[in-house]
Amino acid sequence: HTDHTFLWTDRQNVVGFWFAIDDVTTVNGRLWVKPGGHRPPVGSRFGRTENDAPTMWTEVHDPAPYPVDDSVPAKADCRHAGPVAGHPAEPVP
């Protein structure tokens, strides 16, 4: 998935930061990213209803699942990525 799906802005100009509480490795939860994953357009948008009710909706622009088979572990201890940088939602072997 891309975080931009959940952290929507009309211009894709937001930067997200992930901070590890503990040292991370590829075994215990290192962030995986897809090289160049920030280039494709956002496939879906997740948001609240008009009256701000807790019901959520998803606007799907591209129903194809986000490919993660070429994802790689982030190589820095502290890594920043824009919300459009693709990364898996589940652990990657």
Tab-separated table of N, CA and C in Angstrom:
chain	number	residue	atom	x	y	z
A	1	HIS	N	0.839	-1.185	0.000
A	1	HIS	CA	0.000	0.000	0.000
A	1	HIS	C	0.879	1.241	0.000
A	2	THR	N	0.272	2.370	-0.229
A	2	THR	CA	0.974	3.640	-0.053
A	2	THR	C	0.265	4.390	1.061
A	3	ASP	N	1.015	5.107	1.871
A	3	ASP	CA	0.398	5.847	2.976
A	3	ASP	C	-0.484	6.976	2.471
A	4	HIS	N	-0.243	7.431	1.254
A	4	HIS	CA	-1.051	8.529	0.713
A	4	HIS	C	-2.521	8.136	0.622
A	5	THR	N	-2.807	6.839	0.490
A	5	THR	CA	-4.187	6.360	0.504
A	5	THR	C	-4.883	6.801	1.785
A	6	PHE	N	-4.185	6.764	2.904
A	6	PHE	CA	-4.756	7.060	4.215
A	6	PHE	C	-4.483	8.485	4.683
A	7	LEU	N	-3.423	9.107	4.196
A	7	LEU	CA	-3.052	10.477	4.584
A	7	LEU	C	-3.200	11.367	3.354
A	8	TRP	N	-4.420	11.548	2.908
A	8	TRP	CA	-4.700	12.207	1.633
A	8	TRP	C	-4.486	13.709	1.690
A	9	THR	N	-3.819	14.232	0.689
A	9	THR	CA	-3.716	15.672	0.468
A	9	THR	C	-3.990	15.903	-1.011
A	10	ASP	N	-4.555	17.064	-1.335
A	10	ASP	CA	-4.872	17.344	-2.734
A	10	ASP	C	-3.616	17.510	-3.582
A	11	ARG	N	-2.546	17.988	-3.003
A	11	ARG	CA	-1.236	17.965	-3.657
A	11	ARG	C	-0.413	16.928	-2.920
A	12	GLN	N	0.299	16.131	-3.646
A	12	GLN	CA	1.092	15.087	-3.001
A	12	GLN	C	2.410	15.674	-2.510
A	13	ASN	N	2.305	16.575	-1.524
A	13	ASN	CA	3.488	17.287	-1.054
A	13	ASN	C	3.746	17.075	0.431
A	14	VAL	N	3.250	15.990	0.990
A	14	VAL	CA	3.429	15.701	2.406
A	14	VAL	C	4.552	14.684	2.553
A	15	VAL	N	5.381	14.846	3.571
A	15	VAL	CA	6.446	13.892	3.852
A	15	VAL	C	6.103	13.178	5.144
A	16	GLY	N	6.198	11.862	5.133
A	16	GLY	CA	5.939	11.075	6.329
A	16	GLY	C	7.249	10.617	6.947
A	17	PHE	N	7.300	10.548	8.268
A	17	PHE	CA	8.485	10.065	8.969
A	17	PHE	C	8.089	8.881	9.831
A	18	TRP	N	8.866	7.834	9.783
A	18	TRP	CA	8.657	6.662	10.625
A	18	TRP	C	9.849	6.572	11.571
A	19	PHE	N	9.574	6.467	12.872
A	19	PHE	CA	10.632	6.365	13.870
A	19	PHE	C	10.530	5.024	14.574
A	20	ALA	N	11.632	4.303	14.629
A	20	ALA	CA	11.660	3.020	15.321
A	20	ALA	C	11.875	3.260	16.812
A	21	ILE	N	11.091	2.597	17.633
A	21	ILE	CA	11.254	2.681	19.087
A	21	ILE	C	12.424	1.798	19.515
A	22	ASP	N	12.589	0.673	18.843
A	22	ASP	CA	13.702	-0.243	19.080
A	22	ASP	C	14.500	-0.377	17.791
A	23	ASP	N	15.726	-0.902	17.905
A	23	ASP	CA	16.497	-1.186	16.696
A	23	ASP	C	15.701	-2.159	15.837
A	24	VAL	N	15.727	-1.943	14.532
A	24	VAL	CA	14.965	-2.820	13.644
A	24	VAL	C	15.901	-3.616	12.742
A	25	THR	N	15.438	-4.787	12.403
A	25	THR	CA	16.149	-5.656	11.470
A	25	THR	C	15.129	-6.169	10.465
A	26	THR	N	15.592	-6.926	9.485
A	26	THR	CA	14.651	-7.511	8.531
A	26	THR	C	13.789	-8.580	9.195
A	27	VAL	N	14.171	-9.036	10.382
A	27	VAL	CA	13.408	-10.057	11.091
A	27	VAL	C	12.306	-9.445	11.961
A	28	ASN	N	12.572	-8.311	12.629
A	28	ASN	CA	11.610	-7.799	13.607
A	28	ASN	C	10.793	-6.598	13.146
A	29	GLY	N	10.826	-6.243	11.891
A	29	GLY	CA	9.911	-5.194	11.469
A	29	GLY	C	10.491	-4.018	10.719
A	30	ARG	N	11.629	-4.164	10.088
A	30	ARG	CA	12.183	-3.067	9.291
A	30	ARG	C	11.195	-2.682	8.194
A	31	LEU	N	11.102	-1.398	7.908
A	31	LEU	CA	10.242	-0.898	6.838
A	31	LEU	C	10.785	-1.359	5.489
A	32	TRP	N	9.905	-1.912	4.680
A	32	TRP	CA	10.253	-2.326	3.324
A	32	TRP	C	9.645	-1.319	2.362
A	33	VAL	N	10.372	-0.995	1.321
A	33	VAL	CA	9.877	-0.033	0.328
A	33	VAL	C	10.078	-0.593	-1.074
A	34	LYS	N	9.309	-0.070	-1.982
A	34	LYS	CA	9.413	-0.469	-3.388
A	34	LYS	C	10.222	0.602	-4.111
A	35	PRO	N	11.405	0.281	-4.633
A	35	PRO	CA	12.178	1.286	-5.359
A	35	PRO	C	11.346	1.898	-6.491
A	36	GLY	N	11.266	3.215	-6.510
A	36	GLY	CA	10.463	3.909	-7.520
A	36	GLY	C	8.973	3.864	-7.242
A	37	GLY	N	8.583	3.329	-6.085
A	37	GLY	CA	7.165	3.182	-5.763
A	37	GLY	C	6.418	4.486	-5.587
A	38	HIS	N	7.136	5.598	-5.527
A	38	HIS	CA	6.494	6.904	-5.383
A	38	HIS	C	6.057	7.469	-6.737
A	39	ARG	N	6.442	6.841	-7.829
A	39	ARG	CA	6.147	7.399	-9.152
A	39	ARG	C	4.739	7.124	-9.675
A	40	PRO	N	4.176	5.918	-9.494
A	40	PRO	CA	2.832	5.676	-10.043
A	40	PRO	C	1.781	6.527	-9.334
A	41	PRO	N	0.662	6.806	-9.999
A	41	PRO	CA	-0.403	7.557	-9.332
A	41	PRO	C	-0.993	6.744	-8.178
A	42	VAL	N	-1.581	7.435	-7.225
A	42	VAL	CA	-2.197	6.782	-6.073
A	42	VAL	C	-3.387	5.959	-6.552
A	43	GLY	N	-3.476	4.708	-6.085
A	43	GLY	CA	-4.520	3.805	-6.560
A	43	GLY	C	-5.839	3.925	-5.841
A	44	SER	N	-5.850	4.386	-4.579
A	44	SER	CA	-7.108	4.498	-3.844
A	44	SER	C	-7.003	5.594	-2.793
A	45	ARG	N	-8.159	5.979	-2.275
A	45	ARG	CA	-8.246	7.042	-1.268
A	45	ARG	C	-9.200	6.579	-0.176
A	46	PHE	N	-8.817	6.758	1.071
A	46	PHE	CA	-9.587	6.315	2.224
A	46	PHE	C	-9.975	7.552	3.012
A	47	GLY	N	-11.246	7.724	3.381
A	47	GLY	CA	-11.641	8.933	4.089
A	47	GLY	C	-12.938	8.797	4.854
A	48	ARG	N	-13.338	9.870	5.505
A	48	ARG	CA	-14.584	9.902	6.275
A	48	ARG	C	-15.744	10.360	5.400
A	49	THR	N	-16.962	10.086	5.861
A	49	THR	CA	-18.144	10.522	5.131
A	49	THR	C	-18.312	12.031	5.272
A	50	GLU	N	-19.224	12.596	4.504
A	50	GLU	CA	-19.422	14.046	4.493
A	50	GLU	C	-19.721	14.636	5.866
A	51	ASN	N	-20.536	13.956	6.674
A	51	ASN	CA	-20.902	14.496	7.988
A	51	ASN	C	-19.899	14.096	9.073
A	52	ASP	N	-18.707	13.632	8.660
A	52	ASP	CA	-17.626	13.256	9.567
A	52	ASP	C	-17.996	12.086	10.470
A	53	ALA	N	-18.942	11.269	10.007
A	53	ALA	CA	-19.323	10.072	10.753
A	53	ALA	C	-18.152	9.088	10.747
A	54	PRO	N	-18.116	8.173	11.705
A	54	PRO	CA	-17.007	7.232	11.764
A	54	PRO	C	-16.989	6.217	10.622
A	55	THR	N	-18.043	6.181	9.820
A	55	THR	CA	-18.060	5.284	8.668
A	55	THR	C	-16.982	5.720	7.683
A	56	MET	N	-16.246	4.767	7.165
A	56	MET	CA	-15.174	5.087	6.230
A	56	MET	C	-15.551	4.602	4.834
A	57	TRP	N	-14.989	5.232	3.834
A	57	TRP	CA	-15.214	4.819	2.450
A	57	TRP	C	-13.874	4.733	1.747
A	58	THR	N	-13.836	3.993	0.697
A	58	THR	CA	-12.623	3.892	-0.111
A	58	THR	C	-12.978	4.220	-1.544
A	59	GLU	N	-12.242	5.126	-2.128
A	59	GLU	CA	-12.410	5.504	-3.530
A	59	GLU	C	-11.269	4.826	-4.283
A	60	VAL	N	-11.600	3.836	-5.086
A	60	VAL	CA	-10.570	3.065	-5.773
A	60	VAL	C	-10.374	3.599	-7.184
A	61	HIS	N	-9.157	4.018	-7.475
A	61	HIS	CA	-8.812	4.503	-8.808
A	61	HIS	C	-8.234	3.379	-9.655
A	62	ASP	N	-7.584	2.435	-9.022
A	62	ASP	CA	-6.989	1.297	-9.724
A	62	ASP	C	-7.177	0.076	-8.835
A	63	PRO	N	-8.065	-0.860	-9.216
A	63	PRO	CA	-8.366	-2.003	-8.350
A	63	PRO	C	-7.250	-3.041	-8.264
A	64	ALA	N	-6.212	-2.914	-9.076
A	64	ALA	CA	-5.117	-3.892	-9.030
A	64	ALA	C	-4.387	-3.798	-7.695
A	65	PRO	N	-4.041	-4.941	-7.094
A	65	PRO	CA	-3.290	-4.886	-5.835
A	65	PRO	C	-1.923	-4.247	-6.058
A	66	TYR	N	-1.434	-3.594	-5.022
A	66	TYR	CA	-0.135	-2.926	-5.122
A	66	TYR	C	0.957	-3.990	-5.146
A	67	PRO	N	1.767	-4.062	-6.203
A	67	PRO	CA	2.794	-5.109	-6.281
A	67	PRO	C	3.930	-4.846	-5.295
A	68	VAL	N	4.283	-5.864	-4.522
A	68	VAL	CA	5.338	-5.696	-3.520
A	68	VAL	C	6.462	-6.710	-3.688
A	69	ASP	N	6.413	-7.500	-4.753
A	69	ASP	CA	7.393	-8.570	-4.895
A	69	ASP	C	8.824	-8.073	-5.082
A	70	ASP	N	9.013	-6.817	-5.465
A	70	ASP	CA	10.372	-6.294	-5.603
A	70	ASP	C	10.709	-5.279	-4.508
A	71	SER	N	9.992	-5.345	-3.380
A	71	SER	CA	10.274	-4.456	-2.250
A	71	SER	C	11.606	-4.835	-1.610
A	72	VAL	N	12.265	-3.830	-1.036
A	72	VAL	CA	13.554	-4.044	-0.375
A	72	VAL	C	13.505	-3.398	1.008
A	73	PRO	N	14.294	-3.900	1.974
A	73	PRO	CA	14.303	-3.266	3.291
A	73	PRO	C	14.967	-1.892	3.218
A	74	ALA	N	14.400	-0.926	3.922
A	74	ALA	CA	15.012	0.405	3.995
A	74	ALA	C	16.383	0.242	4.644
A	75	LYS	N	17.384	0.939	4.132
A	75	LYS	CA	18.764	0.712	4.565
A	75	LYS	C	19.250	1.654	5.658
A	76	ALA	N	18.454	2.602	6.093
A	76	ALA	CA	18.904	3.574	7.089
A	76	ALA	C	18.287	3.277	8.446
A	77	ASP	N	18.986	3.704	9.514
A	77	ASP	CA	18.426	3.547	10.854
A	77	ASP	C	17.226	4.463	11.035
A	78	CYS	N	17.297	5.655	10.497
A	78	CYS	CA	16.166	6.585	10.518
A	78	CYS	C	15.884	6.929	9.063
A	79	ARG	N	14.710	6.638	8.604
A	79	ARG	CA	14.390	6.775	7.188
A	79	ARG	C	13.162	7.650	7.039
A	80	HIS	N	13.181	8.554	6.073
A	80	HIS	CA	11.970	9.313	5.781
A	80	HIS	C	11.512	8.939	4.384
A	81	ALA	N	10.222	9.004	4.195
A	81	ALA	CA	9.653	8.688	2.886
A	81	ALA	C	8.384	9.488	2.717
A	82	GLY	N	8.118	9.895	1.525
A	82	GLY	CA	6.859	10.577	1.247
A	82	GLY	C	5.710	9.597	1.351
A	83	PRO	N	4.491	10.095	1.495
A	83	PRO	CA	3.338	9.220	1.662
A	83	PRO	C	3.006	8.421	0.414
A	84	VAL	N	3.635	8.719	-0.695
A	84	VAL	CA	3.356	7.982	-1.921
A	84	VAL	C	4.367	6.851	-2.116
A	85	ALA	N	5.423	6.804	-1.317
A	85	ALA	CA	6.401	5.717	-1.428
A	85	ALA	C	5.724	4.413	-1.057
A	86	GLY	N	5.671	3.492	-1.987
A	86	GLY	CA	4.954	2.244	-1.742
A	86	GLY	C	5.698	1.320	-0.813
A	87	HIS	N	4.949	0.644	0.045
A	87	HIS	CA	5.536	-0.372	0.903
A	87	HIS	C	4.471	-1.377	1.272
A	88	PRO	N	4.872	-2.622	1.561
A	88	PRO	CA	3.906	-3.668	1.869
A	88	PRO	C	3.156	-3.405	3.162
A	89	ALA	N	1.933	-3.897	3.227
A	89	ALA	CA	1.143	-3.795	4.448
A	89	ALA	C	1.387	-5.006	5.336
A	90	GLU	N	1.945	-6.047	4.774
A	90	GLU	CA	2.202	-7.266	5.522
A	90	GLU	C	3.693	-7.559	5.496
A	91	PRO	N	4.172	-8.451	6.381
A	91	PRO	CA	5.597	-8.779	6.370
A	91	PRO	C	6.020	-9.353	5.020
A	92	VAL	N	7.200	-9.028	4.605
A	92	VAL	CA	7.750	-9.558	3.359
A	92	VAL	C	8.892	-10.487	3.721
A	93	PRO	N	8.904	-11.703	3.184
A	93	PRO	CA	9.991	-12.640	3.532
A	93	PRO	C	11.330	-12.164	3.014
